[in-house]
Coordinates of C-alpha atoms and ligand atoms in Angstrom, one line a residue:
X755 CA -144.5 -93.1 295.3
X756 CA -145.8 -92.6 291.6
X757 CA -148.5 -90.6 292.7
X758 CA -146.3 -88.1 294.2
X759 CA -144.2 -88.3 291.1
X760 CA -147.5 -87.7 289.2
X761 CA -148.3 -84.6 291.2
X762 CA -144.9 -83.1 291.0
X763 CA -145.4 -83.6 287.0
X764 CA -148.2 -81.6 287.7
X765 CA -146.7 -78.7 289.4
X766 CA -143.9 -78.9 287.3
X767 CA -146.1 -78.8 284.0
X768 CA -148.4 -75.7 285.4
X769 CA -145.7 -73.9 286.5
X770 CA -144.0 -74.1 283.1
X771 CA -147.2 -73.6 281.0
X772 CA -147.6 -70.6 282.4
X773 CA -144.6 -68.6 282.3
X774 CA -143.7 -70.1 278.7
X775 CA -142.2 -66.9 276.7
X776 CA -143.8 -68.0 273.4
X777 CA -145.6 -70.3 271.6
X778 CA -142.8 -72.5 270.7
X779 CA -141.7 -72.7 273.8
X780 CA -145.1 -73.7 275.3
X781 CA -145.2 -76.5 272.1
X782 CA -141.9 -78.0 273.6
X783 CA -143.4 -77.8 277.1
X784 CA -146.5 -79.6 275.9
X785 CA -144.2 -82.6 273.9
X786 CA -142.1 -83.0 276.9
X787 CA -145.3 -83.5 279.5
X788 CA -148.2 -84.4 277.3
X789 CA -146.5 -85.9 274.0
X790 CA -146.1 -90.1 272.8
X791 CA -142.6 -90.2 274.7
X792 CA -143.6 -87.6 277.3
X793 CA -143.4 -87.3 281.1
X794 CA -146.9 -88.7 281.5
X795 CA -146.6 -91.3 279.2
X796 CA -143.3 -93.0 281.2
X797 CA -145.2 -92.5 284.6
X798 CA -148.5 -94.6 283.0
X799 CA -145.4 -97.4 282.7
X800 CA -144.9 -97.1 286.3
X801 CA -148.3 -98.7 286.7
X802 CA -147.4 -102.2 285.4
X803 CA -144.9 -102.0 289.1
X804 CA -148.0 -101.9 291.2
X805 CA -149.9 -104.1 293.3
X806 CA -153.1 -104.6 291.0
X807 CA -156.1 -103.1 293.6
X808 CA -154.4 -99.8 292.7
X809 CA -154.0 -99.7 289.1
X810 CA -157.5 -98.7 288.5
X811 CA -157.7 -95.5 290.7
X812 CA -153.7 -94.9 289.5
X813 CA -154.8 -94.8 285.7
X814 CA -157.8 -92.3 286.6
X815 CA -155.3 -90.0 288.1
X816 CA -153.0 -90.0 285.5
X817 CA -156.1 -89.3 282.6
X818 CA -157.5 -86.4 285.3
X819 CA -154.3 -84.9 285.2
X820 CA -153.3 -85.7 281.7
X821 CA -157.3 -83.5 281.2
X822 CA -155.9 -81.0 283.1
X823 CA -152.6 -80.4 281.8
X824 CA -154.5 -80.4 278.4
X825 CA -156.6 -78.0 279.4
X826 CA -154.1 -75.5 280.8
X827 CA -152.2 -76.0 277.5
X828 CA -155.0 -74.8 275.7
X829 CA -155.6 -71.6 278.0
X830 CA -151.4 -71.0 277.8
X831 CA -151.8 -70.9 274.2
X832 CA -154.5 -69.0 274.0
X833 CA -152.9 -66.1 276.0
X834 CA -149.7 -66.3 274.5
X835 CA -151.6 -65.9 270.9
X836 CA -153.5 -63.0 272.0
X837 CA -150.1 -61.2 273.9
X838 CA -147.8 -62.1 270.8
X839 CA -150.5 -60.6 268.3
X840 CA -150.9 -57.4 270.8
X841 CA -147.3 -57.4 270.7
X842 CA -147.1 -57.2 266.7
X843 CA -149.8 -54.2 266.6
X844 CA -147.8 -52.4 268.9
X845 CA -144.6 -53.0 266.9
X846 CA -145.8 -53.0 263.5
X847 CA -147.9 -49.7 262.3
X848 CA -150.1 -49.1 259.1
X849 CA -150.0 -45.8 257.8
X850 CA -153.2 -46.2 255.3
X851 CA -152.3 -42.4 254.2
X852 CA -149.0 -43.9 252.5
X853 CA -149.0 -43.7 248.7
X854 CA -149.8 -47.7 247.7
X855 CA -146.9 -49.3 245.2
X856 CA -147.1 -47.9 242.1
X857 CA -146.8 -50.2 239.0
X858 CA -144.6 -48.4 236.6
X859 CA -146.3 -48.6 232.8
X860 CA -144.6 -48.5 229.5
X861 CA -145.8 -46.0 227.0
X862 CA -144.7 -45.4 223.5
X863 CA -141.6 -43.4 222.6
X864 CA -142.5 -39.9 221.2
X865 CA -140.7 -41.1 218.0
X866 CA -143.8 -43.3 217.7
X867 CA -146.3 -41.2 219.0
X868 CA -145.7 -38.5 215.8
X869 CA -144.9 -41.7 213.9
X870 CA -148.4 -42.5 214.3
X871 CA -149.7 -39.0 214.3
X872 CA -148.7 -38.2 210.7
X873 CA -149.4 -41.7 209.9
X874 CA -153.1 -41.6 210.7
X875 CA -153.0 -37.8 208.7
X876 CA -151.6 -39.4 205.7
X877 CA -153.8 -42.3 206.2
X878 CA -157.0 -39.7 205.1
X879 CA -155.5 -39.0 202.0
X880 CA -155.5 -42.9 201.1
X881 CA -151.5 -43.3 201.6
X882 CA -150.5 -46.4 203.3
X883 CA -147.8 -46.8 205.8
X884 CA -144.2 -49.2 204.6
X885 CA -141.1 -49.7 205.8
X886 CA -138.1 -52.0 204.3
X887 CA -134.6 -52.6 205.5
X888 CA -132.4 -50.5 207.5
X889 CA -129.2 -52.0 205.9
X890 CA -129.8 -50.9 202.9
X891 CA -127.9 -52.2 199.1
X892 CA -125.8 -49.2 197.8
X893 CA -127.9 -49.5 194.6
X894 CA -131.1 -48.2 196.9
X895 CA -130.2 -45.9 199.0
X896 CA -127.7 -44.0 196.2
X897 CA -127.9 -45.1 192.7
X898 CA -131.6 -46.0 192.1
X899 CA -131.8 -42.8 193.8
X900 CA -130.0 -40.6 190.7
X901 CA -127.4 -40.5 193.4
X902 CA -124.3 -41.5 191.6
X903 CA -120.9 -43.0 192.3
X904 CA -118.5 -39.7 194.0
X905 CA -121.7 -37.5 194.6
X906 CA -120.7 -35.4 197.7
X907 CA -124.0 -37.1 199.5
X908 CA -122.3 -40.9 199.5
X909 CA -119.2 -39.1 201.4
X910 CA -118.0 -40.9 204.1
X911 CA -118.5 -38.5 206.7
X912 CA -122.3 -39.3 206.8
X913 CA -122.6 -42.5 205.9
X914 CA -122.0 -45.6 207.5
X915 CA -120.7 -48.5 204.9
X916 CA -121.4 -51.9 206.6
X917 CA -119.0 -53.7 203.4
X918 CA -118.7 -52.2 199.9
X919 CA -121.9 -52.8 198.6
X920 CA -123.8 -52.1 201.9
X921 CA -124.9 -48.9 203.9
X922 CA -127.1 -48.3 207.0
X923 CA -129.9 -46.4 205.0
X924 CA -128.8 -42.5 205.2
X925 CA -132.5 -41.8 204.9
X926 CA -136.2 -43.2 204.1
X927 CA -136.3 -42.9 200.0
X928 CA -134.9 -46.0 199.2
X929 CA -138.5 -47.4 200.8
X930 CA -139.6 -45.4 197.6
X931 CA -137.6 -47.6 195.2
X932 CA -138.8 -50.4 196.6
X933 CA -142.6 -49.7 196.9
X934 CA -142.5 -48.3 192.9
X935 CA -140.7 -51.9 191.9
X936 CA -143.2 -54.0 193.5
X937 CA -146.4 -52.0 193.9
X938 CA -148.8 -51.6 191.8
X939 CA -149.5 -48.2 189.9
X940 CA -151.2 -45.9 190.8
X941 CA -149.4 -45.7 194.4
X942 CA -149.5 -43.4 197.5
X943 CA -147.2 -45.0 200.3
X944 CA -145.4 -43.4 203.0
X945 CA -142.2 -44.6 204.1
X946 CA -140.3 -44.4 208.1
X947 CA -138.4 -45.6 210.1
X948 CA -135.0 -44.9 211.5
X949 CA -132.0 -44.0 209.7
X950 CA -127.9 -43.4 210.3
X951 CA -125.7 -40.3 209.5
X952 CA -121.8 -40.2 210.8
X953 CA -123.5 -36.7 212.5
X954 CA -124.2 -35.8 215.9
X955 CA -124.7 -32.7 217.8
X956 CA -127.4 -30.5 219.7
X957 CA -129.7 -30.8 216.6
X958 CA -128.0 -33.9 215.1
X959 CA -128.4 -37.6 215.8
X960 CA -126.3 -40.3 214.2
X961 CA -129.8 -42.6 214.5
X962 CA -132.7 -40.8 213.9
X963 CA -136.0 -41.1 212.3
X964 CA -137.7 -40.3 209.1
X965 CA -141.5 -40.3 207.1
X966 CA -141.6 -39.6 203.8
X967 CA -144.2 -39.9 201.0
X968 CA -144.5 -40.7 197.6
X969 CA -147.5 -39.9 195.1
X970 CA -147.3 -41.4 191.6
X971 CA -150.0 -41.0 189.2
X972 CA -151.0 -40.3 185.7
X973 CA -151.4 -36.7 186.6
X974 CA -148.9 -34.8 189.0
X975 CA -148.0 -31.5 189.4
X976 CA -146.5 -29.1 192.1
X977 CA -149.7 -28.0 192.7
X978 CA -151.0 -31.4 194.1
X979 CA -147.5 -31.9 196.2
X980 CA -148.3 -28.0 198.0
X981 CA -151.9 -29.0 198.7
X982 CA -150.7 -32.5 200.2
X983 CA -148.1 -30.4 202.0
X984 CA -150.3 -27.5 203.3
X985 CA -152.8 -30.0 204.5
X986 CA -150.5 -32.2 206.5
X987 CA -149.0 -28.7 208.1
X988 CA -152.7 -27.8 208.8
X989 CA -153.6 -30.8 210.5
X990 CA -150.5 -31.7 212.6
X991 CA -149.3 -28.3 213.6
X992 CA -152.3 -26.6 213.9
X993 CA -155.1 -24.9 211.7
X994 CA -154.6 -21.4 209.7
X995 CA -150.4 -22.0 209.6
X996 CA -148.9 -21.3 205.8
X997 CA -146.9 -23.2 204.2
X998 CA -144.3 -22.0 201.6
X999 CA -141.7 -23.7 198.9
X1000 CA -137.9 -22.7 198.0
X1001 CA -136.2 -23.7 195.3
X1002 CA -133.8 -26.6 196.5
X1003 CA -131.9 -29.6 194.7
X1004 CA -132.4 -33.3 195.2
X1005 CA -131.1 -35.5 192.9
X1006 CA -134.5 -37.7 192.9
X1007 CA -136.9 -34.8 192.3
X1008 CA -137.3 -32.6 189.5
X1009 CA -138.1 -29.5 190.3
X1010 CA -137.3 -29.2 193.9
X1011 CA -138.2 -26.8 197.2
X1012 CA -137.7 -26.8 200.9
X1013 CA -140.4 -26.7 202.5
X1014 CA -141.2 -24.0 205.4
X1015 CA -144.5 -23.4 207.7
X1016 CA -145.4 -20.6 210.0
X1017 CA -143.7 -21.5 213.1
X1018 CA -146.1 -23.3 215.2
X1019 CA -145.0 -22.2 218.3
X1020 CA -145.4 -18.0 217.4
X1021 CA -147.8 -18.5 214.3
X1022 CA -145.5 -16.7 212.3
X1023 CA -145.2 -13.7 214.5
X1024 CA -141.6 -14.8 215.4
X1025 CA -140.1 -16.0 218.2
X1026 CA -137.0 -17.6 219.0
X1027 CA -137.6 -21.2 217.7
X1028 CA -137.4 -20.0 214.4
X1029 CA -134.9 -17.0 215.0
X1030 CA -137.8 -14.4 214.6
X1031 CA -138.6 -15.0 211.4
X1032 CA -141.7 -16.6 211.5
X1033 CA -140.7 -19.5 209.1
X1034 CA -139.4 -22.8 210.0
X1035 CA -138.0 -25.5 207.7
X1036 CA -139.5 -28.6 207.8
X1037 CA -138.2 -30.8 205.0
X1038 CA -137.8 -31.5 201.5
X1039 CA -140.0 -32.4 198.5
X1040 CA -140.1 -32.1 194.4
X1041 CA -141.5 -34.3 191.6
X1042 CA -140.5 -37.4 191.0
X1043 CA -137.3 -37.4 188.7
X1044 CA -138.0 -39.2 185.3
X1045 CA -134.5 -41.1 185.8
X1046 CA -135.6 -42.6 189.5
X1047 CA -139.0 -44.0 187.0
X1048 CA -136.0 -44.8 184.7
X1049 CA -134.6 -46.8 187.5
X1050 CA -137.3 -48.7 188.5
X1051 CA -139.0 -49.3 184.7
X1052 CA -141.7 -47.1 185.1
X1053 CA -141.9 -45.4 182.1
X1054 CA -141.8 -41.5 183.3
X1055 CA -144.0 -40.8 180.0
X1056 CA -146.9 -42.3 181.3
X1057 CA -146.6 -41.7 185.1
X1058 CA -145.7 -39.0 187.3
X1059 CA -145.1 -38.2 190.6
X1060 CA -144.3 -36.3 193.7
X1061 CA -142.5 -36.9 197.1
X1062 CA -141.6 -35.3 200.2
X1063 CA -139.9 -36.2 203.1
X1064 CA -139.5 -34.5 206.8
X1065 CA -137.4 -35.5 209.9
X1066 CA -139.5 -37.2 212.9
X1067 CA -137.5 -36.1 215.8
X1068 CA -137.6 -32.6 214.1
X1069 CA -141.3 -32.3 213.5
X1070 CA -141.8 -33.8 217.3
X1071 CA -139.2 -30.4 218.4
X1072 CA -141.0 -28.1 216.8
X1073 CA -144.5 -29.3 217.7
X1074 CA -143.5 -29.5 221.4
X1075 CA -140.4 -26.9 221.1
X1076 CA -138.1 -29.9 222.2
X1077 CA -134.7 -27.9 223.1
X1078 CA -132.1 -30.5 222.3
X1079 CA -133.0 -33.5 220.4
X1080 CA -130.5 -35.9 222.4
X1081 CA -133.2 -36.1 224.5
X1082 CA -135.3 -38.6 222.7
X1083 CA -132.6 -41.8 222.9
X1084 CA -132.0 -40.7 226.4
X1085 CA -134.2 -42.7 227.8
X1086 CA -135.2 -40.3 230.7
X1087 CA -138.7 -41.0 232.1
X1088 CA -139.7 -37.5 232.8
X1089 CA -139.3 -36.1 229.3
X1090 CA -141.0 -39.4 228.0
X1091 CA -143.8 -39.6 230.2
X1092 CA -146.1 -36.8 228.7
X1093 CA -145.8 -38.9 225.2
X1094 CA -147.0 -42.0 227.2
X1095 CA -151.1 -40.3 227.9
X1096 CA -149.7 -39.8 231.6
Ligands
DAH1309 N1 -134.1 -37.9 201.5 C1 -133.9 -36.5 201.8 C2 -132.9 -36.3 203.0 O1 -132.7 -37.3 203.7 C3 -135.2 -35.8 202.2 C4 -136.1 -35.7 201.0 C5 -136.1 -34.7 200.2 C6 -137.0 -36.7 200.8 C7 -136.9 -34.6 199.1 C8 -137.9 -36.7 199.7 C9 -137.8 -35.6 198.9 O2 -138.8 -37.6 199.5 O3 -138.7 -35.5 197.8 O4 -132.4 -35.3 203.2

């Protein structure tokens, strides 16, 4: 009786090792035959039924076909591995000629890339970089400045007024006021960073970015602010281009100019960057005026000095002939991207 049982197990185990769809499926098949609680486990109970002279040759059936089943368990699995991997090439393709993931890298912001540029210049003629704060006390940014209370610059339309003795800086020469009260004389600093105008347009930001340098000395003159000028022009928009002064007004310098290069793009023969005349403005610059000394007890007897100060986003337009400076907080990776060394 159990040894017909035990061949039917047998049958019945092959059968269903063999057509098993997958390998989970043949793993069930082998814990319902082969397993602790399994088919061949209940029939080796069987043997306590009967009559003793048979046990022996009972329990070496059982192990022959418990090593068999093994065995064809072994093979199933073995098959099924191979077909289910088979299955996956089949399915799945490489295509090695697909471009691999590529990891997006952050560069610096063209604001900083010219930043730095005219930094590292300036650096060669011993001027060291500062910055200071971007809300800025009313006394700096205006007063220290010779920029009295009601002079058309503190109008509201441009500045920002964060309370009534506060401002967000309207440009980089307050830096100077704070460099000449707590440096030491003689001094050569440049001064960035961003700044804020009520102003925007296609050649106006309300945020943009400023540099702006400061020379003080025994010894000073226009001369020495023109040769500064000329050689920073030289070296960041390119060798041979003039530079040339107009009379301006600033209320911190005295005398003042504009300042104007050849236009980098035509070299001065004129093009349309600078509306064919061959000139393009770049900034403003003067002496130092005695009453911003005044301001910050330095007596302007014994010291003198110049300043000048240019735009950052404009310098980077016409180096690169930028059209539209809304550009730059745009964010847009393909007009960043050639800043970045890409
Ligand atoms: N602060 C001026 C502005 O924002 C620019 C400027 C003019 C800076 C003359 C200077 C200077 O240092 O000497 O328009």
């Amino acid at each position: 009786m159990s040894s017909t049982r035990l061949e039917q197990i047998k049958d019945e185990a092959l059968k269903a090792f063999g057509s098993a769809a997958n390998s989970r499926e043949l793993y069930d098949l082998k814990v319902k035959y082969l397993g602790k609680q399994g088919l061949l486990t209940d029939i080796m109970k069987e043997m306590a039924a009967l009559p003793k002279e048979e046990k022996p040759l009972f329990g070496k059936k059982v192990n022959e076909v418990k090593a068999g089943l093994e065995a064809a368990y072994t093979q199933a699995e073995e098959a099924l591995r191979k077909k289910e991997i088979e299955e996956r090439l089949a399915k799945e393709e490489l295509d090695l000629t697909l471009p691999g993931a590529r990891r997006l890298r952050g560069g610096p912001h063209p604001v900083a890339v010219v930043t730095d540029e005219i930094a590292r210049i300036m650096s060669r003629l011993g001027y060291a970089l500062r910055t200071g704060p971007q809300i800025e006390k009313d006394y700096y940014n205006f007063e220290a400045l010779n920029i009295p209370a009601n002079h058309p610059a503190r109008d509201m339309a441009d500045t920002f007024f964060v309370d009534d003795t506060h401002v967000l800086r309207t440009h980089t020469s307050p830096i100077q006021i704070h460099s000449l009260e707590s440096e030491n004389l003689p001094l050569r600093v440049i001064g960035t960073g961003p700044v804020y105008r009520c102003d925007s347009d296609i050649s106006h930001l309300p945020n943009f970015h400023q540099i702006e340098a400061l020379c003080v000395d025994k010894k000073v003159s226009m001369a020495d602010l023109k040769g500064t000028i000329s050689f920073f022009v030289r070296e960041f928009f390119g060798a041979g281009l003039k530079t040339r002064f107009r009379p301006s007004f600033f209320p911190f310098t005295e005398p003042s100019a504009e300042v104007d290069c050849n236009c980098p793009i035509c070299k001065g023969k004129g093009c349309s960057l600078c509306k064919q005349s061959g000139w393009i403005e770049i900034g403003g610059c003067g002496l130092v005026n005695p009453k911003v000394f005044e301001h910050a007890k330095i007596d302007p007897k014994k010291w003198q000095g110049f300043a000048f100060g240019f735009g950052i986003e404009r310098m980077a337009i016409i180096k690169y002939g930028i059209p539209d400076i809304r550009l730059f907080p745009e964010n847009d990776v393909r007009f960043l991207r050639p800043f970045a060394g890409e």
